[in-house]
Short mmCIF file of C-alpha atoms and ligand atoms in Angstrom, two decimals:
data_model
loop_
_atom_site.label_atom_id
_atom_site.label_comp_id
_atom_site.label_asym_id
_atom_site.label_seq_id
_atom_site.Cartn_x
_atom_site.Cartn_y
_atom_site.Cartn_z
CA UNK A 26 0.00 0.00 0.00
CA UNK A 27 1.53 3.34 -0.85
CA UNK A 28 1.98 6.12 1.83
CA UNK A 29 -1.43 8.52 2.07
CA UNK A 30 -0.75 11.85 3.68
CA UNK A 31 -3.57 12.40 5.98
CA UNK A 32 -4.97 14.80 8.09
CA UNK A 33 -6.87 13.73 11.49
CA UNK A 34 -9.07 15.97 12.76
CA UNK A 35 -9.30 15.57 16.73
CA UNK A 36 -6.50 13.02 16.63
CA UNK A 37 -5.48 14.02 19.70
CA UNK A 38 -8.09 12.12 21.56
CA UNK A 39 -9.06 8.98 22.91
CA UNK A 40 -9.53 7.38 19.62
CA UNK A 41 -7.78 9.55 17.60
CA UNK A 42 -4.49 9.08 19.09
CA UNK A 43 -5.16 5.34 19.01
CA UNK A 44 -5.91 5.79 14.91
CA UNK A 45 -2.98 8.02 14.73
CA UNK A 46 -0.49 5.46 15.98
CA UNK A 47 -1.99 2.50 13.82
CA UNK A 48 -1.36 5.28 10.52
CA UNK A 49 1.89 6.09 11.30
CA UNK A 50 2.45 1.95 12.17
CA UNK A 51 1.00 1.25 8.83
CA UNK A 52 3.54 3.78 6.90
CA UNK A 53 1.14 6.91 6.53
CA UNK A 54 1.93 10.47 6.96
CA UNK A 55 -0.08 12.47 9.86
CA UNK A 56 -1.09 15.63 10.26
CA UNK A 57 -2.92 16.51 13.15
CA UNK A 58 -5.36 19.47 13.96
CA UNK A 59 -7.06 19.53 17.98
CA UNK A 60 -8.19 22.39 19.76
CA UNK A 61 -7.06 20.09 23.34
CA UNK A 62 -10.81 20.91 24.14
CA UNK A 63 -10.88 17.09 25.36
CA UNK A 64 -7.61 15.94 24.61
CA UNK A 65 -3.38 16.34 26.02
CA UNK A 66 -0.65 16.79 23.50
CA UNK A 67 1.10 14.65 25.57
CA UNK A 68 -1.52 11.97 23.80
CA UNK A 69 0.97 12.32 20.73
CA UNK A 70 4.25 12.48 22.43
CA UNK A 71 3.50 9.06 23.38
CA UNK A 72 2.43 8.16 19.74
CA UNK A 73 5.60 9.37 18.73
CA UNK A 74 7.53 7.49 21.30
CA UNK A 75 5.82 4.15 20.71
CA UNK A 76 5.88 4.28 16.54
CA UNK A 77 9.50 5.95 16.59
CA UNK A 78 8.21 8.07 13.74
CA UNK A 79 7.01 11.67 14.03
CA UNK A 80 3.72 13.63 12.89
CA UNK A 81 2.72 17.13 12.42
CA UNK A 82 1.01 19.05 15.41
CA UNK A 83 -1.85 21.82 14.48
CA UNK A 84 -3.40 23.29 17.35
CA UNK A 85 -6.83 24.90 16.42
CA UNK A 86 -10.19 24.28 15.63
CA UNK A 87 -12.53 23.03 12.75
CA UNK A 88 -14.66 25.52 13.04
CA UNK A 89 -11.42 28.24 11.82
CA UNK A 90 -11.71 28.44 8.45
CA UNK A 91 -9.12 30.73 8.13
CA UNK A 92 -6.63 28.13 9.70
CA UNK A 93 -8.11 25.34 7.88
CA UNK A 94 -7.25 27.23 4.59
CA UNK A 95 -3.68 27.72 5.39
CA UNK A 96 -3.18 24.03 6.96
CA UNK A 97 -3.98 22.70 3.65
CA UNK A 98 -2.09 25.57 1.63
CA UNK A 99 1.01 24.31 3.74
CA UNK A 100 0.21 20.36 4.19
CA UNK A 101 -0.90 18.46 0.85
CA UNK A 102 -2.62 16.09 2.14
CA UNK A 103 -5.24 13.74 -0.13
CA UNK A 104 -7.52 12.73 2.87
CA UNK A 105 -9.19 13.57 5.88
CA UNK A 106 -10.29 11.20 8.98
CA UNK A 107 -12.31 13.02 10.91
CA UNK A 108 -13.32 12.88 14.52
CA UNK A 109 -13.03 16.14 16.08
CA UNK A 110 -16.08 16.84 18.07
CA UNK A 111 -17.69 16.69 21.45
CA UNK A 112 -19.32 13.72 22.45
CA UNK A 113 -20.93 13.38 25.91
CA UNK A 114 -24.72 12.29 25.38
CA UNK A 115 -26.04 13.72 28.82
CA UNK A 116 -23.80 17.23 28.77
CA UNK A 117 -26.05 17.29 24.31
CA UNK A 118 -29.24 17.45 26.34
CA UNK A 119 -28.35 20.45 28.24
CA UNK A 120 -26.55 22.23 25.52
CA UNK A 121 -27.53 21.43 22.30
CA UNK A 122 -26.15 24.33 20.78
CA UNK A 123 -22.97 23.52 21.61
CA UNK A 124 -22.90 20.28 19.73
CA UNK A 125 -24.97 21.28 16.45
CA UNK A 126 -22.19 23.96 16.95
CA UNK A 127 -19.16 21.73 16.84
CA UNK A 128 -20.34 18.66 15.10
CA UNK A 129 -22.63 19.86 12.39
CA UNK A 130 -21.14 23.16 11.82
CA UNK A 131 -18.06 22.51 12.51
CA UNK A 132 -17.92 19.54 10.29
CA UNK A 133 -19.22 21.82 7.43
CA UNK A 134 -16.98 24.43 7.75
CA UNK A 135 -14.31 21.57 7.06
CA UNK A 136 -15.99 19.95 4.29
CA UNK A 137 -15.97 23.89 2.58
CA UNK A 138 -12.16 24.22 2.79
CA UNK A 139 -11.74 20.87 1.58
CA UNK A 140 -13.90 21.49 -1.27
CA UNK A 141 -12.09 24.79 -1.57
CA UNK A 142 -8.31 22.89 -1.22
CA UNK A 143 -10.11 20.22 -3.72
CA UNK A 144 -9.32 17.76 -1.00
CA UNK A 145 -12.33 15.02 -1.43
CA UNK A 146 -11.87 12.29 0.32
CA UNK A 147 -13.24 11.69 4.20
CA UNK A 148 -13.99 9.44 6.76
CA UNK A 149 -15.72 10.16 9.15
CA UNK A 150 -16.68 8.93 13.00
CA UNK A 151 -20.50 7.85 13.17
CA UNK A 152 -21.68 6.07 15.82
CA UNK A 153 -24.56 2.85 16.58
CA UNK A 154 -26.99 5.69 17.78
CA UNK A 155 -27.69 7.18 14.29
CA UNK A 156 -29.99 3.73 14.65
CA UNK A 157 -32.37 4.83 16.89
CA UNK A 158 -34.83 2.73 19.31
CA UNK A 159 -36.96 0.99 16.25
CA UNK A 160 -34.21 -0.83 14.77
CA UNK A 161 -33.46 -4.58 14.74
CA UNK A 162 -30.88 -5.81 16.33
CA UNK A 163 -28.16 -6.98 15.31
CA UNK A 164 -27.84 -3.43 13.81
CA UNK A 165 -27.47 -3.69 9.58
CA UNK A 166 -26.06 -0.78 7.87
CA UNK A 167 -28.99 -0.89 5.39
CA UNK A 168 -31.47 -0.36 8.05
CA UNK A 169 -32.36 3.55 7.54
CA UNK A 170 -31.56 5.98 9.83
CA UNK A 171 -33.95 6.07 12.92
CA UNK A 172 -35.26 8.94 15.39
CA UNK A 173 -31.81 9.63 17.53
CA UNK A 174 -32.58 9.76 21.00
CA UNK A 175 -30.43 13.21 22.18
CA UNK A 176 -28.77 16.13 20.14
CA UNK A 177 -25.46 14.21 19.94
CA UNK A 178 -26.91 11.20 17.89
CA UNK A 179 -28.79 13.62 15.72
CA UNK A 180 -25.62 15.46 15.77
CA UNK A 181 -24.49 12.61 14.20
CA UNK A 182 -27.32 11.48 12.16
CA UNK A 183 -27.08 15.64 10.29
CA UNK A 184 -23.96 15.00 9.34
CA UNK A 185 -24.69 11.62 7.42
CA UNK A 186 -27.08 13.22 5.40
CA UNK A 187 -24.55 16.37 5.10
CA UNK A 188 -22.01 13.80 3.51
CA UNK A 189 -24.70 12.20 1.59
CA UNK A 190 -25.70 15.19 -0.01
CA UNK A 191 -22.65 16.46 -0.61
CA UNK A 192 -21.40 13.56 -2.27
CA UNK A 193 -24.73 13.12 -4.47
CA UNK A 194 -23.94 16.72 -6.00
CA UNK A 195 -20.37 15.70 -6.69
CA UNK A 196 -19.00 12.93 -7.62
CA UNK A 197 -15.71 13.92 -7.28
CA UNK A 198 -16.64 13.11 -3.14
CA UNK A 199 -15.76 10.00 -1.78
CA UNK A 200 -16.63 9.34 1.93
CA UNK A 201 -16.77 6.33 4.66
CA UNK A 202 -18.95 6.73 7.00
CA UNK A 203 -17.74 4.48 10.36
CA UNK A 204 -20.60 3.76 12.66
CA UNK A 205 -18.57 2.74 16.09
CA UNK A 206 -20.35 0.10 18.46
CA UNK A 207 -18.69 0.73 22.17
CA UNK A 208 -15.12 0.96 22.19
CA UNK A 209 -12.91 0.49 24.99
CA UNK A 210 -9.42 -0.54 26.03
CA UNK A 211 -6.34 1.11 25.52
CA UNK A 212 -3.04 0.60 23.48
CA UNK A 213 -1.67 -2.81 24.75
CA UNK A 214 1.59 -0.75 25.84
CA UNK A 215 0.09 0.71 28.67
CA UNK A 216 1.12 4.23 27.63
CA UNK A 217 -2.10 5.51 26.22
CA UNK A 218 -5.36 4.95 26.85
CA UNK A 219 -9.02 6.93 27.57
CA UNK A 220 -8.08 10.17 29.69
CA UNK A 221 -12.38 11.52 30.53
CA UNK A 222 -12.15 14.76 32.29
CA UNK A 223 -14.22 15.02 35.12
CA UNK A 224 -16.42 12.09 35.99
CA UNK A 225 -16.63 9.39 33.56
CA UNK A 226 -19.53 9.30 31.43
CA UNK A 227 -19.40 5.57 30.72
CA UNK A 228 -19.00 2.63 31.75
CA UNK A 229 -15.23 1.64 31.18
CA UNK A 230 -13.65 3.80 32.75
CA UNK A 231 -15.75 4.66 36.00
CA UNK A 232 -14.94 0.81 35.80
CA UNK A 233 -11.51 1.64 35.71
CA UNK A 234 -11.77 4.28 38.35
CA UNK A 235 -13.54 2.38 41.17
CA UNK A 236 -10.77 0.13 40.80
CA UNK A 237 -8.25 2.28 40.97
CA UNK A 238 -9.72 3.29 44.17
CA UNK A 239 -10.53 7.45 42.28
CA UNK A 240 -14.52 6.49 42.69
CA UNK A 241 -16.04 4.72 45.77
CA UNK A 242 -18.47 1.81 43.84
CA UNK A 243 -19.82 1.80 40.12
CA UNK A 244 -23.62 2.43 40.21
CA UNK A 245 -25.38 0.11 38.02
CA UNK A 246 -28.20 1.71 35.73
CA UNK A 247 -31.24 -0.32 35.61
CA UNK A 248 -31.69 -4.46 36.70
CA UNK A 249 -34.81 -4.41 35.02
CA UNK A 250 -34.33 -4.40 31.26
CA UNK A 251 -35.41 -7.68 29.38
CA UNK A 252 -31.59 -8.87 29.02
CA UNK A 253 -29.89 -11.64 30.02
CA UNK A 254 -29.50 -10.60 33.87
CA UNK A 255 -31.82 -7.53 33.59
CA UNK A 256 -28.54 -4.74 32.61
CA UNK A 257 -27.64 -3.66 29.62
CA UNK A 258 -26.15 -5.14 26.79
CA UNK A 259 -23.90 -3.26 24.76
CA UNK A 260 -21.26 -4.68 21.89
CA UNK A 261 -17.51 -3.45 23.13
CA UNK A 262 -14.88 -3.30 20.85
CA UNK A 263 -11.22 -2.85 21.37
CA UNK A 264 -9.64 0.95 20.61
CA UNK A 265 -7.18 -0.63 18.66
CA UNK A 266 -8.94 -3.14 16.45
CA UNK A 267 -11.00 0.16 15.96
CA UNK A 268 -8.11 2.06 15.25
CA UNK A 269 -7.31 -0.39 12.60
CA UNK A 270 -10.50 -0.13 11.10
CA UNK A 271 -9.63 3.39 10.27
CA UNK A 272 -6.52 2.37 8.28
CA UNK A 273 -8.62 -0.08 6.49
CA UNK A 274 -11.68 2.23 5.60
CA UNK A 275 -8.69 4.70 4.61
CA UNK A 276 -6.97 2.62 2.14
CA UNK A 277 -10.30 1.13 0.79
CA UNK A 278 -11.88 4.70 0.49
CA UNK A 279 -15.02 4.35 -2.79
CA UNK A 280 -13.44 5.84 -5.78
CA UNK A 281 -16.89 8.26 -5.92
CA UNK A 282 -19.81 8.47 -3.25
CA UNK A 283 -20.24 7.47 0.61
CA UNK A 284 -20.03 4.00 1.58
CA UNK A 285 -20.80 2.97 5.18
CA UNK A 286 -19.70 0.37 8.23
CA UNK A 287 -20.34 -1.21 11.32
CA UNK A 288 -17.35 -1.04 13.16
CA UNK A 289 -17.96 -3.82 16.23
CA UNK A 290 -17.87 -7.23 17.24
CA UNK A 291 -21.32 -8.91 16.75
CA UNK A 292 -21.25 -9.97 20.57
CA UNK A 293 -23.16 -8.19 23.18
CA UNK A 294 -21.78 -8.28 26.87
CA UNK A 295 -24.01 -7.37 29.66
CA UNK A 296 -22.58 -4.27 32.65
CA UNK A 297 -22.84 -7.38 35.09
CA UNK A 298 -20.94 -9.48 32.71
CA UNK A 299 -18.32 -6.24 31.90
CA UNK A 300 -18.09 -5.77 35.87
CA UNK A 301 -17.45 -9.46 36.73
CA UNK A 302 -15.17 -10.26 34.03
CA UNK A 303 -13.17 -7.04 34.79
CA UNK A 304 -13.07 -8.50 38.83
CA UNK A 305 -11.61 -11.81 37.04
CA UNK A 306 -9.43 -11.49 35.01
CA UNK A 307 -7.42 -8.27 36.83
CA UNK A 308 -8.17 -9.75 40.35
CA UNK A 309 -9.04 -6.54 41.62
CA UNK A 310 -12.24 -5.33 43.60
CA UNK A 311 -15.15 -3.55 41.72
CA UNK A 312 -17.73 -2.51 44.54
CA UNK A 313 -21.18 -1.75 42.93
CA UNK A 314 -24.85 -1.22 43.63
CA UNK A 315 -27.74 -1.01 41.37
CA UNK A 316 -29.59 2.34 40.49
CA UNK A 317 -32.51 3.45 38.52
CA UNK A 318 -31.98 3.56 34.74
CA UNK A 319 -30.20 6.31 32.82
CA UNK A 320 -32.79 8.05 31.13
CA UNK A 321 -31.85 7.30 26.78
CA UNK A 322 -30.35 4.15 27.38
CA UNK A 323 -31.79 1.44 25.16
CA UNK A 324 -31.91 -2.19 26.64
CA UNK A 325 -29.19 -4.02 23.90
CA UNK A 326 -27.80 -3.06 20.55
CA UNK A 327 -24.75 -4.82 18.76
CA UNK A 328 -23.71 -4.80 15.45
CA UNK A 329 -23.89 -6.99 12.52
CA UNK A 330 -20.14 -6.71 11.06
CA UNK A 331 -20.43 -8.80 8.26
CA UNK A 332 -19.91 -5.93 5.54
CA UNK A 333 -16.83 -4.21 6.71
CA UNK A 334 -15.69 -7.68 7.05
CA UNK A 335 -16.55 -8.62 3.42
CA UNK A 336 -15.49 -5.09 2.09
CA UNK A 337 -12.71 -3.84 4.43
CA UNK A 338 -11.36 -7.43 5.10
CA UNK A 339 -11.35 -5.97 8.92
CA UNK A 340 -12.52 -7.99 11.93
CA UNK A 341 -12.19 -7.26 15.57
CA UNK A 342 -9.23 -9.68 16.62
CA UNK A 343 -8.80 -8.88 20.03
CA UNK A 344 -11.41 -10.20 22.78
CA UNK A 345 -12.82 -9.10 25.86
CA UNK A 346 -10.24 -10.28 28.13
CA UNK A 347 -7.69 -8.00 25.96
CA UNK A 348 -9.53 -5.19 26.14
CA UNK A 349 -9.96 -5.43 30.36
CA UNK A 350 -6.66 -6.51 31.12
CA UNK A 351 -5.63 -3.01 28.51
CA UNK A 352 -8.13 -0.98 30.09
CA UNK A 353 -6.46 -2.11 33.65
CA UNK A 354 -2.73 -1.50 32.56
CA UNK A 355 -3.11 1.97 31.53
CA UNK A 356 -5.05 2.96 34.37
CA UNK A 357 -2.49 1.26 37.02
CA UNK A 358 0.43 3.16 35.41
CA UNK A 359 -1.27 6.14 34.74
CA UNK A 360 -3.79 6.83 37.81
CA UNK A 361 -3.86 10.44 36.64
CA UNK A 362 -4.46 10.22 32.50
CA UNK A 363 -1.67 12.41 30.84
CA UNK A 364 -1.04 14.88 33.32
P1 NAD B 420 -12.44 12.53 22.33
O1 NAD B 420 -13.17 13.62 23.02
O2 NAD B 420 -11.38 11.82 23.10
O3 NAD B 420 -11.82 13.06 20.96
C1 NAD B 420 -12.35 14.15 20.24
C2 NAD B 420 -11.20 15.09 19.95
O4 NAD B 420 -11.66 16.20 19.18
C3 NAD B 420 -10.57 15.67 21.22
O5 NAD B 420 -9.18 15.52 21.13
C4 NAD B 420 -10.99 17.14 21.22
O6 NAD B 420 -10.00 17.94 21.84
C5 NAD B 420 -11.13 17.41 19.73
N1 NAD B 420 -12.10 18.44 19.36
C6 NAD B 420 -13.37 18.59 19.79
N2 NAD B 420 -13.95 19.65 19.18
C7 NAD B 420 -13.03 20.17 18.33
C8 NAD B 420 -13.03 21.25 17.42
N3 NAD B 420 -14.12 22.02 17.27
N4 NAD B 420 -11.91 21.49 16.71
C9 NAD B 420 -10.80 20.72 16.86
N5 NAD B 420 -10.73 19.70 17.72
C10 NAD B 420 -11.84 19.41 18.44
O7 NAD B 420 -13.54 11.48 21.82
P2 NAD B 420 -13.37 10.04 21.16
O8 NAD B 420 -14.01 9.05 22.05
O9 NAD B 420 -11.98 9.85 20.72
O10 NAD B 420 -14.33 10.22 19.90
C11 NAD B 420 -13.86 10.59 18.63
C12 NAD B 420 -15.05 10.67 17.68
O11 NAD B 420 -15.72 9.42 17.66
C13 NAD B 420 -16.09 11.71 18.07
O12 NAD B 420 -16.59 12.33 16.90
C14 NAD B 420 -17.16 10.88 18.72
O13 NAD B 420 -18.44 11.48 18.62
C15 NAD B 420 -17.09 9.60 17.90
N6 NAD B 420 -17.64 8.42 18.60
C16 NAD B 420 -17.12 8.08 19.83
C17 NAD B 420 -17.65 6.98 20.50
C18 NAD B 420 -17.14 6.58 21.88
O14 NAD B 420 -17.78 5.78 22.55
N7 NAD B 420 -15.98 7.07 22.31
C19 NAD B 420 -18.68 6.23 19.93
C20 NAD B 420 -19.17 6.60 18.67
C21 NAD B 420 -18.63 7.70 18.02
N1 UFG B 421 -23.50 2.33 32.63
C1 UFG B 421 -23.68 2.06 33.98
N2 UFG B 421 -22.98 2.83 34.87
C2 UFG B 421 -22.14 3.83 34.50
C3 UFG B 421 -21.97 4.09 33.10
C4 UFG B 421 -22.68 3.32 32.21
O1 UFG B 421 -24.43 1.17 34.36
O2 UFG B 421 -21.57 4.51 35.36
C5 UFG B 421 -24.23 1.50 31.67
C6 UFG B 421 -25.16 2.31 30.78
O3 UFG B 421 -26.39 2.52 31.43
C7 UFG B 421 -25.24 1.42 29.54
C8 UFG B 421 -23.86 0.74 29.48
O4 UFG B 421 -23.30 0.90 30.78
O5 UFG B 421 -26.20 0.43 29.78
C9 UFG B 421 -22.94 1.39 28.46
O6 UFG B 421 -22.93 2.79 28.70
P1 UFG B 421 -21.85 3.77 28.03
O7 UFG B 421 -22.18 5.14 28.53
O8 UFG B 421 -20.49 3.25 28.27
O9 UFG B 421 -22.14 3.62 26.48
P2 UFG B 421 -23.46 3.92 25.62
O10 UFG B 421 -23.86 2.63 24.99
O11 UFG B 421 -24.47 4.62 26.42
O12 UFG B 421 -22.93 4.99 24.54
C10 UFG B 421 -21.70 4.83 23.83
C11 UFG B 421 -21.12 6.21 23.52
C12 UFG B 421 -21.99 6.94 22.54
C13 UFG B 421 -22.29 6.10 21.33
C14 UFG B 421 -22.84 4.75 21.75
C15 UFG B 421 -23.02 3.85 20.57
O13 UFG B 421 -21.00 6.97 24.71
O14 UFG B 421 -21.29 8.08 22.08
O15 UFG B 421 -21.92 4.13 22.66
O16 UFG B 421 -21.85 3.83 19.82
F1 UFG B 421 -23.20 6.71 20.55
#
């Protein structure tokens, strides 16, 4: 595969810097642009130290068109992965503004100085809730779009059509759209992993925490949901093998239009199963206690990966005892993220 210049929006973060390491590992050139809104720089230092190779450092924001103009005046770059934006479901019911803000117009504002720079080529970071309550499970990627169930899924859902559109009135467009399950885990070195700021929104790391003795016990949301045990299920897939999906959805980019993938394992796993397995296989204490359910949360969703599979030739490799025993390594030898 020849070397592809890219430029990763937001690959400072969680699963940026995990995709930014598996480009540079796979012999692409990076150029990253983060505002640090959720992310350290010290993310890519460590990138840099583990793939022994450097990448280019922008810090700004996608909504500056003025800097996007001259990043890709002074970087030639002939794609763009693109993850930059915020991401907390609860935080997108109290401020929807900010997220229509950062994720829909933020992510046009980028697609208008790519179309200006006559850079066409994207992928970009979708998620399992563009799905919406209504849809079967295991999730298909030619189910249509359903209802999203806060202002970060429709967030998400906007920008879809966006790229859609876009692509429809040009055919010079060609886009991936990646539609993550739940991933988790962290680099198997130990030196990067998930860094949340404040208190975790999910379930991994406040996992990760309680263990680590930062959070008293993990509160449980909901023992009544017609599952296996009566908690959710949820289909958790490792950072990496996600990561990797990024390189593959890169190099196998359509020639003209949008494709779109399921990026996940097929297997669900329960947050009693998650918590007890975590207990096992690390040998470490997870105190919890059940509590009502988490307003949004829908009862079990996984995906069907059979087409990035086919299409991609990507699978998940790595299993759920990989991704705890990860999850576990980084947070022992980093009890305080990257600061
Ligand atoms: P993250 O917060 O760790 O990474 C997002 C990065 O974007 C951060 O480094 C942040 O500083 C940067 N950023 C935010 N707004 C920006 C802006 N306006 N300009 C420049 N940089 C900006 O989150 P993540 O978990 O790595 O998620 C990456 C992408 O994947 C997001 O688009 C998210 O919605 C999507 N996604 C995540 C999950 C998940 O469970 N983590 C699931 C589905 C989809
Ligand atoms: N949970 C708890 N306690 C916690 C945190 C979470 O019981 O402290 C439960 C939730 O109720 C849910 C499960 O753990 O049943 C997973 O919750 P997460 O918050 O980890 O993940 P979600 O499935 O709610 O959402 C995640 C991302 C979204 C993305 C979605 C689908 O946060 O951005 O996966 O990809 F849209």
């Amino acid at each position: 595969m020849l070397s592809i210049k890219v430029m990763v929006s937001g690959g400072a973060g969680y699963i940026g810097s995990h995709t930014v390491l598996a480009l540079l590992e796979a012999g692409h050139e990076v150029v990253v642009l983060d505002n640090l809104c959720n992310a350290s720089r010290e993310s890519l230092r460590r990138v840099e130290r583990l793939t022994e190779r450097s990448l280019t450092f922008v810090e700004g924001d996608i909504r500056d068109r003025a800097l996007l103009d001259q990043l890709f005046r002074e970087h030639v770059v002939s794609a763009v992965i693109h993850f930059a934006g915020l991401k907390a479901v609860g935080e997108s019911m109290e401020q929807p503004l900010a997220y229509y803000e950062n994720n829909v117009a933020g992510t046009l504002t980028l697609c208008q100085a790519m179309q200006a720079a006559g850079v066409s080529r994207l992928v970009f970071s979708s998620s399992a809730t563009v799905y919406g309550a209504e849809a079967p499970v295991p999730y298909r990627e030619e189910t249509p779009r359903g209802q999203p169930s806060s202002p970060y899924g429709a967030s998400k859902a906007m920008v879809e059509q966006l790229l859609e559109d876009l692509c429809y009135s040009d055919s010079t467009w060609s886009v991936t759209l990646l539609r993550y399950f739940n991933p988790i885990g962290a680099h198997e070195s130990g030196l990067m992993g998930e860094d949340p700021l404040g208190l975790p929104n999910n379930l991994m790391p406040f996992i990760a925490q309680v263990a680590a003795g930062r959070r008293q016990r993990l509160s449980i949301f909901g023992d009544d949901y017609p599952t296996r045990d009566g908690t959710c299920e949820r289909d958790y897939l490792h950072v990496m093998d996600l990561a990797e999906g990024h390189v593959k959805a890169l190099e196998h980019l359509p020639s003209s239009g949008v494709s779109c993938y399921n990026l996940g394992t097929g297997r669900a796993i329960s947050v009693l199963e998650m918590v007890e397995r975590f207990v096992a296989v690390n040998n470490v204490p997870v105190p919890y206690s059940f509590a009502p359910r988490r307003g949004g949360d829908l009862p079990a969703f996984w995906a069907d990966p059979g087409k990035a599979h086919q299409e991609l030739e990507w699978q998940a490799r790595r299993n759920l005892d990989d991704m705890l025993q990860d999850t576990w390594r980084w947070q022992k030898q980093n009890p305080r993220g990257y600061e």
